[in-house]
Coordinates of N, CA and C in Angstrom, one line a residue:
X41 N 7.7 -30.1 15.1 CA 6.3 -29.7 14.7 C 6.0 -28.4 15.5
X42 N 5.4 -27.3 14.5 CA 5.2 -25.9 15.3 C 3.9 -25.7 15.7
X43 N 3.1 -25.0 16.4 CA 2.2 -25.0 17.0 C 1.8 -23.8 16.5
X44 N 0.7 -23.4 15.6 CA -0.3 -22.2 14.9 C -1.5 -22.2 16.1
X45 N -2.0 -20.9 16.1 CA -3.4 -20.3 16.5 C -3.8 -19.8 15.5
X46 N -5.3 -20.6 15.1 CA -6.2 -20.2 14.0 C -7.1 -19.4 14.4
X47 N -7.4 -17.9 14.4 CA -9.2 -17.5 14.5 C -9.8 -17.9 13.6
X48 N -11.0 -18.8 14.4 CA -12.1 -19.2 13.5 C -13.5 -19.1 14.1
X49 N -14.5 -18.8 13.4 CA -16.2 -19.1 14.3 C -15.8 -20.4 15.2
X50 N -16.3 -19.9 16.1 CA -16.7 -21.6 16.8 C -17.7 -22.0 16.4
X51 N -18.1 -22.0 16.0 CA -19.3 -23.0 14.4 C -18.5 -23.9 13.8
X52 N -17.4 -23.4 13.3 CA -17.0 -24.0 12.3 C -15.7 -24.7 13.2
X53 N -15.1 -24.4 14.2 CA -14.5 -25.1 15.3 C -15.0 -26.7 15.2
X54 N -16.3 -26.4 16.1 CA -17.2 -27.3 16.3 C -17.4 -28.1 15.4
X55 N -17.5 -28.1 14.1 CA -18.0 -28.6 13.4 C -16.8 -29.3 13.1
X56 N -16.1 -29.0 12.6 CA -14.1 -30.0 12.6 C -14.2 -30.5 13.6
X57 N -14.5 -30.0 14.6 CA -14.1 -31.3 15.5 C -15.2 -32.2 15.9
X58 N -16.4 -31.9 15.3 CA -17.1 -33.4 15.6 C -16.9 -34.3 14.1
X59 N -16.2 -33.1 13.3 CA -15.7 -34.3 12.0 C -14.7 -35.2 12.6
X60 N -13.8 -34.4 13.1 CA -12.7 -35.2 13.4 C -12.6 -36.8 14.7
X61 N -13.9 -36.3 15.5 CA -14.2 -37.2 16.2 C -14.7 -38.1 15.3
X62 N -15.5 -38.1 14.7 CA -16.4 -39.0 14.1 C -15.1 -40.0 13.2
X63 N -14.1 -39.8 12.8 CA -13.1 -40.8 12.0 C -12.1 -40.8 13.0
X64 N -12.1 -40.7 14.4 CA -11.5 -40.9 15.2 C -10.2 -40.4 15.4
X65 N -10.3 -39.2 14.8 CA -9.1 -38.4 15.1 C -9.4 -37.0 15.8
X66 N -8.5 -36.4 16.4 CA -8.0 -35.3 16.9 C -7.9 -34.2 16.0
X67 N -9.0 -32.9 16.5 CA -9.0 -31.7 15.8 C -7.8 -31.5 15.1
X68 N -6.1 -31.3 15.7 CA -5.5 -31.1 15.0 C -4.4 -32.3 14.3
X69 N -4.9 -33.3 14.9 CA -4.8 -34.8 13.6 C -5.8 -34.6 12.2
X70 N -6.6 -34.3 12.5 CA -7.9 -34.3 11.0 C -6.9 -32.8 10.4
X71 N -7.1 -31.5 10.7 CA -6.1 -30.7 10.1 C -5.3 -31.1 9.6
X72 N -4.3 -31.4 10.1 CA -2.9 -32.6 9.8 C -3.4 -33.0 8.3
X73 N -4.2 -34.1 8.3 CA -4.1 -34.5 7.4 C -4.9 -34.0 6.6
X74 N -5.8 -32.9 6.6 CA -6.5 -32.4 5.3 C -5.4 -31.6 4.8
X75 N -4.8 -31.1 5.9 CA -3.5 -29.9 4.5 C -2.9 -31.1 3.9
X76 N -2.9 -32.0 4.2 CA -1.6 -32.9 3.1 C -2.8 -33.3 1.8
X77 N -4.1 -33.2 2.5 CA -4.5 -33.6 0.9 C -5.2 -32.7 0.2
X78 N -5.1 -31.4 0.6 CA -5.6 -30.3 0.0 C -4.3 -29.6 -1.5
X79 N -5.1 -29.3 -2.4 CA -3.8 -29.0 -3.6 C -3.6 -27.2 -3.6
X80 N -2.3 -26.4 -3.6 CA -2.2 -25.4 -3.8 C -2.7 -25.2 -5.5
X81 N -2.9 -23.8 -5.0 CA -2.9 -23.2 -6.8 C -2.0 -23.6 -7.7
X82 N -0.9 -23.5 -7.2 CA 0.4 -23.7 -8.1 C 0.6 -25.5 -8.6
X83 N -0.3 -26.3 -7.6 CA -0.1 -27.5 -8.0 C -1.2 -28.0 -8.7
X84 N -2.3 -27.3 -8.6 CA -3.7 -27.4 -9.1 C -3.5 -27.5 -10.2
X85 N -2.8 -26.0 -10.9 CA -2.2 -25.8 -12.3 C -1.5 -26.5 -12.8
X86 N -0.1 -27.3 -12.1 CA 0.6 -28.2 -12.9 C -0.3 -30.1 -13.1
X87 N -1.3 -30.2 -12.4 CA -1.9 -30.8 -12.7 C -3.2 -31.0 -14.2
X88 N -3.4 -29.8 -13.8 CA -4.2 -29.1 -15.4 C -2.9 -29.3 -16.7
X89 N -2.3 -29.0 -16.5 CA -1.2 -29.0 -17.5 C -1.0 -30.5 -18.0
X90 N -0.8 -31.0 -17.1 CA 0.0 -32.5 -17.1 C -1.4 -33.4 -18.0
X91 N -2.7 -32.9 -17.8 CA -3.8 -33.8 -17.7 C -3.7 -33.7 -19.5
X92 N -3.9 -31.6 -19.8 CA -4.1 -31.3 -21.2 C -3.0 -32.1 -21.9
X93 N -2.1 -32.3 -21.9 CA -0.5 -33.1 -22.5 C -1.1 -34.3 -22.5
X94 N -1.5 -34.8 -21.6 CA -2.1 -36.2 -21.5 C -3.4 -36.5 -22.8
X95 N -4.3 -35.5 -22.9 CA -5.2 -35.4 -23.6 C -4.5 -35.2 -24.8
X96 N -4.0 -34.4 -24.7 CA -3.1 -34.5 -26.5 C -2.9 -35.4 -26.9
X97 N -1.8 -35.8 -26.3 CA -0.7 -37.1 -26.5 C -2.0 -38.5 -27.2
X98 N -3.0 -38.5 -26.2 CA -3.9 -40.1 -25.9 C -4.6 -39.5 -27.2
X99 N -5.3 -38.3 -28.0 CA -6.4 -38.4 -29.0 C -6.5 -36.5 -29.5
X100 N -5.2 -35.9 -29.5 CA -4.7 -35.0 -29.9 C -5.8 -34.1 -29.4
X101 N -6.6 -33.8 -28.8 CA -7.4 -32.8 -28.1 C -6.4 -31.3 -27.7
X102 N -6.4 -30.4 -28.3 CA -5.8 -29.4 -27.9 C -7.0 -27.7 -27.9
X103 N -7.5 -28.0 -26.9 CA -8.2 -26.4 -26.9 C -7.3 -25.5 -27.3
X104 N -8.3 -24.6 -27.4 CA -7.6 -22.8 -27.3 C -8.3 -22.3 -26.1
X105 N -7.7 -21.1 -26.2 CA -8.1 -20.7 -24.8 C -9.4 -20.3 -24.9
X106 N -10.0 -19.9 -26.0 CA -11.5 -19.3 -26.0 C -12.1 -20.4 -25.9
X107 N -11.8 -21.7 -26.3 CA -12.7 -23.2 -26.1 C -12.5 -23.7 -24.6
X108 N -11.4 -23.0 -24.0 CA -11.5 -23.4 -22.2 C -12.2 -22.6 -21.8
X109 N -12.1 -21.1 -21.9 CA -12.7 -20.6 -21.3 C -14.4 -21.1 -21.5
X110 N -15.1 -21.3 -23.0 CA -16.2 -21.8 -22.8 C -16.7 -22.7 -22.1
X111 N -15.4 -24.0 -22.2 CA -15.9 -24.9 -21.6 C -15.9 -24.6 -19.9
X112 N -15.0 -23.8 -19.4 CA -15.1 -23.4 -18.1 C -16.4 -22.7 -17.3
X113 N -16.8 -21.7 -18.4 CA -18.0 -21.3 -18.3 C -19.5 -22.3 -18.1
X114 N -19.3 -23.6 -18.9 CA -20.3 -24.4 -18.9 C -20.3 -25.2 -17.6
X115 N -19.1 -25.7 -17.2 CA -18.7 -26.4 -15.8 C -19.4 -25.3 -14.6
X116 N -19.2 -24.1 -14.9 CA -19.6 -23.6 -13.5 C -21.0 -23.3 -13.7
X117 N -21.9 -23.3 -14.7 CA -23.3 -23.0 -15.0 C -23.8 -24.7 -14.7
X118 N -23.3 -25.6 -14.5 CA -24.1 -27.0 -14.4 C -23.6 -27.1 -12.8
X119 N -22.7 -26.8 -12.6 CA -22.3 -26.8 -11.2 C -23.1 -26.0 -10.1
X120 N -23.4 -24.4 -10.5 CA -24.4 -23.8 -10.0 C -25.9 -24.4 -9.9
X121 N -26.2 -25.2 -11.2 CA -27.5 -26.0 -11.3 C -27.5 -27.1 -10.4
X122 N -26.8 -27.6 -9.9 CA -26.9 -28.9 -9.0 C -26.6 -28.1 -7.6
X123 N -25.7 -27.4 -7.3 CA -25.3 -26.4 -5.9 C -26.6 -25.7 -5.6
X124 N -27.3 -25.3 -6.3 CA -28.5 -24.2 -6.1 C -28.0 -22.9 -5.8
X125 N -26.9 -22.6 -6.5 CA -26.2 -21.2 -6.6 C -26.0 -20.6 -7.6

């Protein structure tokens, strides 16, 4: 196992590590385990993929891109309405 130095606010230090206290782990135990459950872009995507195929397949649902992109547009306009952003 390798050993990283992160610059970070110590705000946000602080704040991981009283997350990490609180479920009884160690600043770089809680790290540890959020990278294992955090998804790269590249896997984000093959899961988007896998889901649309799924949707096909279960009740033939196949957007176009101009019906994602709308519907993408509507997800981040309800999203911002509940966020207050």
């Amino acid at each position: 196992m390798s050993d990283a130095n992160v610059r970070i606010p110590e705000e946000a230090k602080e704040r991981l590590a009283a997350i990490a206290a609180a479920e009884g782990l160690s600043l770089r135990a809680y790290l540890a385990r959020l990278a294992e459950t955090l998804l790269t872009p590249a896997e984000r995507a093959e899961r988007a993929e896998r889901a649309l195929a799924a949707l096909k397949e279960w009740n033939g649902y196949a957007p176009t891109a101009a019906e994602e992109q709308d519907l993408d547009g509507e997800l981040d306009r309800r999203l911002a309405r509940v966020t207050g952003r």
